[in-house]
């Protein structure tokens, strides 16, 4: 993972809790998010993408400081995003079980105002949802301008789990669907790319995260869910059954990432064996995305300025 130095940072900044953190301590180096980006039309082989990289942090204490700083920056940028009201931001998280999606969302977005951010999780479609096209149920929950929407799993399930388990596709009752032909998946990739192009053209910025977990690390996390009582609720026999389809899921992800990562709606393959490092990478990508929007607070018109002066006079009396 290549790193580059930051410039223009103040010598000391303070997090929301008031903790003073020096630039040298926090960001002597910056994550280069391009290291994790899938290039458009690239053929993806996940064996060539690492599940772990050298950590950005040197200790747990420093990790907490770095994340706290990222969270503080995200909070400020989200407020500006809400005020500018020009774009919507959609963050999509996909991964194998136990890769840390929930934890990444919870930790990275912990400082964001709930009024400007919504999280949606998509599991097996309901009977009513199966009566519609595969993009319908997620389209209903797209974020408005000024908001951040988070999909914990998404319409990409329709080219992932539906591909690994063909019975799901059968249940959608698509007329004359070539269920065992690659054409159905290519058609769905095209539908997804077209949707994302449409959303981008209308102001929605889409960032997609694949949390890349090794099979061995998943095994360790499953064992932890059994051994630690407070994690028992996270584990079920279905998780073990899905683990048997590891290679099938890898192939489905590889084709999906290569077919749907575009300049305007990129995929990022985030090494997920180190949860803390993954959270710092994800938060940096979100920060870079918001920074790229070139946001500004609405300018006060001359008329509005006069109104405010009049209100000030009334309050002064």
Short mmCIF file of C-alpha atoms in Angstrom, two decimals:
data_model
loop_
_atom_site.label_atom_id
_atom_site.label_comp_id
_atom_site.label_asym_id
_atom_site.label_seq_id
_atom_site.Cartn_x
_atom_site.Cartn_y
_atom_site.Cartn_z
CA UNK A 1 0.00 0.00 0.00
CA UNK A 2 1.55 3.29 -1.04
CA UNK A 3 1.28 6.28 1.26
CA UNK A 4 1.82 9.98 0.72
CA UNK A 5 2.41 12.87 3.09
CA UNK A 6 -0.26 15.38 3.93
CA UNK A 7 0.36 19.08 3.46
CA UNK A 8 -1.27 22.14 4.88
CA UNK A 9 -2.36 20.52 8.16
CA UNK A 10 -2.30 22.59 11.36
CA UNK A 11 0.37 21.65 13.88
CA UNK A 12 -2.29 20.62 16.39
CA UNK A 13 -6.01 19.97 15.99
CA UNK A 14 -8.66 18.91 18.43
CA UNK A 15 -11.23 16.15 18.12
CA UNK A 16 -14.83 16.63 19.21
CA UNK A 17 -13.94 15.31 22.66
CA UNK A 18 -11.33 18.08 22.94
CA UNK A 19 -8.35 15.76 22.71
CA UNK A 20 -5.32 17.51 21.18
CA UNK A 21 -3.63 15.48 18.43
CA UNK A 22 -0.53 16.62 16.58
CA UNK A 23 -0.24 16.28 12.83
CA UNK A 24 2.85 14.15 13.18
CA UNK A 25 0.99 11.81 15.51
CA UNK A 26 -2.20 11.65 13.42
CA UNK A 27 -1.38 12.06 9.78
CA UNK A 28 2.32 11.91 9.14
CA UNK A 29 1.14 9.79 6.22
CA UNK A 30 -2.14 9.64 4.35
CA UNK A 31 -3.95 6.62 2.95
CA UNK A 32 -3.89 6.63 -0.84
CA UNK A 33 -7.41 5.43 -1.59
CA UNK A 34 -6.54 4.78 -5.24
CA UNK A 35 -4.64 1.70 -4.05
CA UNK A 36 -7.98 0.04 -3.35
CA UNK A 37 -10.00 1.25 -6.33
CA UNK A 38 -11.09 -1.15 -9.07
CA UNK A 39 -10.42 0.39 -12.46
CA UNK A 40 -13.17 0.47 -15.04
CA UNK A 41 -13.27 -2.61 -17.30
CA UNK A 42 -10.56 -4.35 -15.28
CA UNK A 43 -10.74 -8.10 -14.97
CA UNK A 44 -10.70 -8.79 -11.23
CA UNK A 45 -8.91 -11.71 -9.59
CA UNK A 46 -9.41 -11.45 -5.84
CA UNK A 47 -6.37 -13.64 -5.25
CA UNK A 48 -4.31 -10.63 -6.37
CA UNK A 49 -6.01 -8.28 -3.91
CA UNK A 50 -4.72 -8.49 -0.33
CA UNK A 51 -7.01 -9.19 2.62
CA UNK A 52 -4.52 -7.46 4.93
CA UNK A 53 -1.98 -4.66 4.46
CA UNK A 54 0.46 -2.85 6.73
CA UNK A 55 -1.66 -0.94 9.25
CA UNK A 56 -1.92 2.82 9.11
CA UNK A 57 -1.79 2.95 12.91
CA UNK A 58 1.04 1.89 15.22
CA UNK A 59 -1.06 1.06 18.28
CA UNK A 60 -4.68 0.69 19.36
CA UNK A 61 -4.40 4.06 21.05
CA UNK A 62 -3.28 5.73 17.84
CA UNK A 63 -6.01 3.92 15.88
CA UNK A 64 -8.65 5.40 18.16
CA UNK A 65 -7.18 8.88 17.71
CA UNK A 66 -7.07 8.53 13.94
CA UNK A 67 -10.63 7.26 13.74
CA UNK A 68 -11.86 9.95 16.10
CA UNK A 69 -10.30 12.59 13.86
CA UNK A 70 -11.86 11.03 10.75
CA UNK A 71 -15.24 10.96 12.48
CA UNK A 72 -14.91 14.64 13.46
CA UNK A 73 -14.06 15.59 9.88
CA UNK A 74 -16.98 13.55 8.55
CA UNK A 75 -19.34 15.25 10.97
CA UNK A 76 -18.27 18.70 9.77
CA UNK A 77 -18.39 17.71 6.09
CA UNK A 78 -21.80 16.08 6.47
CA UNK A 79 -23.17 19.32 7.93
CA UNK A 80 -21.78 21.20 4.93
CA UNK A 81 -23.18 18.53 2.59
CA UNK A 82 -26.62 18.94 4.18
CA UNK A 83 -26.48 22.74 3.96
CA UNK A 84 -25.26 22.88 0.36
CA UNK A 85 -28.10 20.55 -0.72
CA UNK A 86 -26.63 19.86 -4.16
CA UNK A 87 -25.69 16.19 -4.12
CA UNK A 88 -26.77 12.94 -2.53
CA UNK A 89 -24.20 10.35 -1.46
CA UNK A 90 -24.85 6.61 -1.57
CA UNK A 91 -22.44 4.25 0.18
CA UNK A 92 -22.83 0.55 -0.64
CA UNK A 93 -21.29 -2.19 1.50
CA UNK A 94 -20.95 -5.77 0.30
CA UNK A 95 -18.93 -8.61 1.78
CA UNK A 96 -18.86 -12.20 2.91
CA UNK A 97 -20.30 -12.94 6.35
CA UNK A 98 -18.27 -11.62 9.33
CA UNK A 99 -16.25 -9.20 7.19
CA UNK A 100 -17.17 -6.26 9.42
CA UNK A 101 -19.79 -4.31 7.44
CA UNK A 102 -21.89 -3.46 10.49
CA UNK A 103 -18.86 -2.42 12.54
CA UNK A 104 -17.44 -0.27 9.74
CA UNK A 105 -20.74 1.55 9.31
CA UNK A 106 -21.22 1.98 13.06
CA UNK A 107 -17.71 3.27 13.80
CA UNK A 108 -17.09 5.38 10.69
CA UNK A 109 -20.49 7.09 10.73
CA UNK A 110 -20.74 7.43 14.52
CA UNK A 111 -20.43 11.23 14.47
CA UNK A 112 -22.81 11.92 11.62
CA UNK A 113 -26.11 13.66 12.37
CA UNK A 114 -28.87 11.00 12.04
CA UNK A 115 -31.13 13.59 10.38
CA UNK A 116 -28.84 13.60 7.37
CA UNK A 117 -27.99 9.91 7.15
CA UNK A 118 -30.00 6.70 6.80
CA UNK A 119 -28.90 3.06 6.81
CA UNK A 120 -30.86 0.37 4.99
CA UNK A 121 -30.22 -3.37 5.12
CA UNK A 122 -31.51 -5.66 2.39
CA UNK A 123 -32.03 -9.35 3.04
CA UNK A 124 -34.15 -11.92 1.22
CA UNK A 125 -36.91 -10.10 -0.72
CA UNK A 126 -40.46 -10.30 0.59
CA UNK A 127 -43.30 -11.78 -1.52
CA UNK A 128 -44.44 -8.23 -2.38
CA UNK A 129 -40.94 -7.24 -3.48
CA UNK A 130 -40.66 -10.32 -5.68
CA UNK A 131 -43.57 -8.96 -7.73
CA UNK A 132 -41.34 -6.12 -8.98
CA UNK A 133 -38.11 -5.83 -10.94
CA UNK A 134 -34.91 -6.52 -9.00
CA UNK A 135 -33.99 -2.83 -8.62
CA UNK A 136 -37.37 -1.71 -7.29
CA UNK A 137 -36.99 -2.34 -3.56
CA UNK A 138 -33.65 -0.55 -3.23
CA UNK A 139 -34.62 2.36 -5.48
CA UNK A 140 -37.32 3.32 -2.97
CA UNK A 141 -34.64 4.02 -0.37
CA UNK A 142 -32.20 6.12 -2.40
CA UNK A 143 -30.98 9.23 -0.53
CA UNK A 144 -32.25 12.73 -1.18
CA UNK A 145 -29.95 15.63 -2.05
CA UNK A 146 -28.08 16.75 1.04
CA UNK A 147 -28.31 13.28 2.58
CA UNK A 148 -26.04 10.26 2.92
CA UNK A 149 -27.63 6.89 2.27
CA UNK A 150 -25.97 3.64 3.31
CA UNK A 151 -26.93 0.26 1.85
CA UNK A 152 -25.79 -2.64 4.02
CA UNK A 153 -26.06 -5.11 1.16
CA UNK A 154 -27.90 -3.80 -1.86
CA UNK A 155 -29.18 -4.51 -5.35
CA UNK A 156 -25.84 -6.25 -5.91
CA UNK A 157 -27.27 -9.22 -3.99
CA UNK A 158 -29.19 -9.89 -7.21
CA UNK A 159 -25.97 -10.76 -9.05
CA UNK A 160 -24.26 -12.40 -6.06
CA UNK A 161 -26.43 -14.61 -3.83
CA UNK A 162 -28.98 -15.01 -6.63
CA UNK A 163 -26.18 -16.32 -8.83
CA UNK A 164 -24.83 -18.71 -6.21
CA UNK A 165 -28.34 -19.94 -5.37
CA UNK A 166 -30.37 -20.13 -8.63
CA UNK A 167 -33.55 -20.92 -6.71
CA UNK A 168 -33.73 -17.26 -5.72
CA UNK A 169 -33.86 -16.25 -9.36
CA UNK A 170 -36.61 -18.82 -10.00
CA UNK A 171 -38.67 -17.28 -7.19
CA UNK A 172 -38.62 -13.93 -9.00
CA UNK A 173 -40.72 -15.51 -11.75
CA UNK A 174 -39.12 -13.54 -14.58
CA UNK A 175 -40.83 -14.51 -17.86
CA UNK A 176 -38.56 -16.55 -20.13
CA UNK A 177 -35.50 -15.83 -17.97
CA UNK A 178 -32.41 -17.79 -19.08
CA UNK A 179 -31.69 -18.91 -15.50
CA UNK A 180 -28.58 -20.87 -16.33
CA UNK A 181 -27.22 -18.57 -19.00
CA UNK A 182 -24.61 -15.87 -18.37
CA UNK A 183 -26.77 -13.49 -20.35
CA UNK A 184 -29.06 -12.89 -17.38
CA UNK A 185 -26.13 -11.67 -15.29
CA UNK A 186 -24.69 -9.52 -18.06
CA UNK A 187 -28.13 -7.97 -18.54
CA UNK A 188 -28.32 -7.22 -14.82
CA UNK A 189 -24.83 -5.71 -14.80
CA UNK A 190 -25.95 -3.42 -17.62
CA UNK A 191 -29.13 -2.47 -15.73
CA UNK A 192 -27.08 -1.63 -12.63
CA UNK A 193 -24.51 0.41 -14.54
CA UNK A 194 -27.28 2.28 -16.36
CA UNK A 195 -29.03 3.02 -13.06
CA UNK A 196 -25.83 4.31 -11.50
CA UNK A 197 -25.11 6.49 -14.54
CA UNK A 198 -28.61 7.94 -14.25
CA UNK A 199 -28.15 8.64 -10.54
CA UNK A 200 -24.75 10.26 -11.10
CA UNK A 201 -26.16 12.50 -13.83
CA UNK A 202 -28.81 13.64 -11.37
CA UNK A 203 -26.47 14.47 -8.52
CA UNK A 204 -26.00 11.22 -6.57
CA UNK A 205 -22.41 10.18 -5.89
CA UNK A 206 -22.03 6.43 -5.41
CA UNK A 207 -19.16 4.70 -3.63
CA UNK A 208 -19.10 0.91 -3.30
CA UNK A 209 -17.08 -1.06 -0.75
CA UNK A 210 -16.22 -4.72 -0.95
CA UNK A 211 -14.73 -5.72 2.41
CA UNK A 212 -12.22 -8.38 1.36
CA UNK A 213 -11.99 -11.08 4.03
CA UNK A 214 -9.89 -14.25 3.95
CA UNK A 215 -11.54 -17.60 4.57
CA UNK A 216 -9.23 -18.24 7.54
CA UNK A 217 -10.11 -14.93 9.19
CA UNK A 218 -13.79 -15.69 8.69
CA UNK A 219 -13.27 -19.01 10.47
CA UNK A 220 -11.67 -17.22 13.43
CA UNK A 221 -14.50 -14.70 13.64
CA UNK A 222 -17.12 -17.45 13.49
CA UNK A 223 -15.38 -19.21 16.37
CA UNK A 224 -15.36 -15.95 18.34
CA UNK A 225 -19.11 -15.64 17.79
CA UNK A 226 -19.52 -19.08 19.38
CA UNK A 227 -17.04 -18.59 22.23
CA UNK A 228 -18.12 -15.10 23.28
CA UNK A 229 -21.68 -15.12 24.67
CA UNK A 230 -22.38 -11.52 23.65
CA UNK A 231 -21.74 -12.52 20.01
CA UNK A 232 -23.84 -15.71 19.96
CA UNK A 233 -26.79 -13.87 18.46
CA UNK A 234 -24.73 -13.06 15.36
CA UNK A 235 -24.18 -16.69 14.42
CA UNK A 236 -26.40 -19.33 12.83
CA UNK A 237 -26.05 -22.65 11.09
CA UNK A 238 -26.89 -20.88 7.83
CA UNK A 239 -23.56 -19.03 8.07
CA UNK A 240 -21.68 -22.32 7.99
CA UNK A 241 -23.76 -23.55 5.07
CA UNK A 242 -22.95 -20.42 3.08
CA UNK A 243 -19.26 -20.90 3.82
CA UNK A 244 -19.40 -24.06 1.69
CA UNK A 245 -20.05 -21.82 -1.33
CA UNK A 246 -16.93 -19.71 -0.78
CA UNK A 247 -15.46 -20.31 -4.26
CA UNK A 248 -18.80 -19.66 -5.93
CA UNK A 249 -19.15 -16.34 -4.14
CA UNK A 250 -15.59 -15.37 -5.02
CA UNK A 251 -16.26 -15.97 -8.70
CA UNK A 252 -19.53 -14.03 -8.52
CA UNK A 253 -17.81 -11.10 -6.80
CA UNK A 254 -14.92 -11.07 -9.26
CA UNK A 255 -17.18 -10.81 -12.28
CA UNK A 256 -19.46 -8.30 -10.57
CA UNK A 257 -16.62 -5.98 -9.49
CA UNK A 258 -15.06 -6.01 -12.93
CA UNK A 259 -18.35 -5.42 -14.75
CA UNK A 260 -19.77 -2.65 -12.55
CA UNK A 261 -16.85 -0.55 -11.31
CA UNK A 262 -16.93 2.70 -13.27
CA UNK A 263 -15.27 6.09 -13.09
CA UNK A 264 -18.39 7.66 -11.58
CA UNK A 265 -19.43 4.72 -9.35
CA UNK A 266 -16.26 2.89 -8.36
CA UNK A 267 -15.75 -0.23 -6.29
CA UNK A 268 -13.10 -0.25 -3.58
CA UNK A 269 -11.66 -3.58 -2.44
CA UNK A 270 -10.87 -2.94 1.23
CA UNK A 271 -8.58 -5.43 3.04
CA UNK A 272 -10.80 -6.58 5.92
CA UNK A 273 -8.73 -9.05 7.98
CA UNK A 274 -7.74 -6.08 10.17
CA UNK A 275 -11.03 -4.46 11.17
CA UNK A 276 -9.45 -1.29 12.52
CA UNK A 277 -7.37 -0.69 9.41
CA UNK A 278 -10.41 -1.35 7.22
CA UNK A 279 -12.39 1.31 9.09
CA UNK A 280 -9.66 3.89 8.56
CA UNK A 281 -9.50 3.08 4.85
CA UNK A 282 -13.29 3.28 4.48
CA UNK A 283 -13.48 6.57 6.37
CA UNK A 284 -10.72 8.09 4.23
CA UNK A 285 -12.55 7.07 1.05
CA UNK A 286 -15.75 8.69 2.33
CA UNK A 287 -13.83 11.85 3.25
CA UNK A 288 -12.23 11.99 -0.20
CA UNK A 289 -15.66 11.56 -1.81
CA UNK A 290 -17.23 14.40 0.16
CA UNK A 291 -14.21 16.62 -0.41
CA UNK A 292 -14.56 16.04 -4.17
CA UNK A 293 -18.04 17.54 -4.17
CA UNK A 294 -16.59 21.08 -3.84
CA UNK A 295 -19.30 22.06 -1.38
CA UNK A 296 -19.95 25.49 0.05
CA UNK A 297 -22.48 26.99 2.42
CA UNK A 298 -25.26 28.87 0.59
CA UNK A 299 -24.38 32.51 -0.01
CA UNK A 300 -26.46 35.10 1.80
CA UNK A 301 -28.23 37.45 -0.60
CA UNK A 302 -28.31 41.19 -0.03
CA UNK A 303 -32.02 40.98 0.83
CA UNK A 304 -31.43 38.18 3.32
CA UNK A 305 -28.50 40.08 4.83
CA UNK A 306 -30.76 43.09 5.44
CA UNK A 307 -33.36 40.80 7.05
CA UNK A 308 -30.76 39.38 9.41
CA UNK A 309 -29.59 42.85 10.38
CA UNK A 310 -33.17 43.83 11.17
CA UNK A 311 -33.62 40.69 13.28
CA UNK A 312 -30.38 41.51 15.12
CA UNK A 313 -31.69 44.98 15.92
CA UNK A 314 -34.90 43.50 17.35
CA UNK A 315 -32.99 41.02 19.47
CA UNK A 316 -30.70 43.76 20.76
CA UNK A 317 -33.62 45.71 22.22
#
